[in-house]
Short mmCIF file of C-alpha atoms in Angstrom, two decimals:
data_model
loop_
_atom_site.label_atom_id
_atom_site.label_comp_id
_atom_site.label_asym_id
_atom_site.label_seq_id
_atom_site.Cartn_x
_atom_site.Cartn_y
_atom_site.Cartn_z
CA MET A 1 115.87 120.94 6.94
CA GLU A 2 119.43 120.78 5.64
CA LYS A 3 118.18 119.97 2.14
CA LEU A 4 115.95 123.06 2.25
CA GLU A 5 118.93 125.24 3.16
CA ASP A 6 120.98 123.70 0.34
CA LYS A 7 118.25 124.54 -2.18
CA GLN A 8 118.10 128.13 -0.91
CA LYS A 9 121.87 128.48 -1.25
CA LEU A 10 121.73 127.14 -4.80
CA TRP A 11 119.00 129.66 -5.74
CA LYS A 12 121.04 132.54 -4.32
CA PHE A 13 124.22 131.35 -6.02
CA ALA A 14 122.44 131.01 -9.36
CA LEU A 15 120.98 134.49 -9.04
CA ASN A 16 124.32 136.03 -8.12
CA ILE A 17 126.25 134.57 -11.05
CA ASN A 18 123.60 135.71 -13.53
CA GLN A 19 123.62 139.37 -12.52
CA ILE A 20 125.61 141.55 -14.89
CA ASP A 21 123.58 144.73 -14.52
CA GLY A 22 123.41 145.04 -10.75
CA PRO A 23 122.03 143.14 -7.81
CA TYR A 24 118.95 141.02 -8.29
CA GLU A 25 115.90 142.13 -6.37
CA PRO A 26 113.07 139.66 -7.00
CA SER A 27 109.48 140.73 -6.88
CA LEU A 28 107.43 139.70 -3.89
CA LEU A 29 105.44 137.37 -6.16
CA LEU A 30 108.59 135.61 -7.39
CA SER A 31 110.12 135.43 -3.92
CA ASN A 32 107.01 133.78 -2.51
CA MET A 33 106.86 131.28 -5.36
CA MET A 34 110.57 130.44 -4.99
CA GLU A 35 110.01 129.66 -1.32
CA GLN A 36 107.00 127.50 -2.21
CA GLU A 37 109.09 125.59 -4.75
CA ILE A 38 111.87 125.02 -2.24
CA ARG A 39 109.30 123.53 0.16
CA GLY A 40 107.91 121.38 -2.67
CA ALA A 41 104.51 123.10 -2.70
CA ILE A 42 104.72 124.06 -6.39
CA SER A 43 106.84 123.10 -9.38
CA SER A 44 109.08 125.22 -11.61
CA ASP A 45 106.54 124.84 -14.40
CA GLU A 46 103.83 126.29 -12.15
CA ILE A 47 106.08 129.26 -11.38
CA VAL A 48 106.58 129.92 -15.09
CA GLN A 49 102.85 129.71 -15.77
CA LYS A 50 101.98 132.06 -12.90
CA LEU A 51 104.62 134.58 -13.94
CA MET A 52 103.47 134.49 -17.56
CA LEU A 53 99.91 135.10 -16.40
CA ALA A 54 100.94 137.94 -14.07
CA TYR A 55 103.04 139.74 -16.68
CA LYS A 56 100.43 139.20 -19.40
CA GLN A 57 97.85 140.94 -17.19
CA GLU A 58 100.21 143.92 -16.65
CA ASP A 59 100.60 144.60 -20.40
#
């Protein structure tokens, strides 16, 4: 459980240091996938593929 909390802290830290135009508010889709990655259910590559598919469909 401690490792899970460490990963969550790292995600939040990474998001905070990369925000120059205001606070980051992830989409529900991205938030859910980030949680799945932290639990080891999906990989970063799968997140990228799903986001590319989702944004491609919105265009």
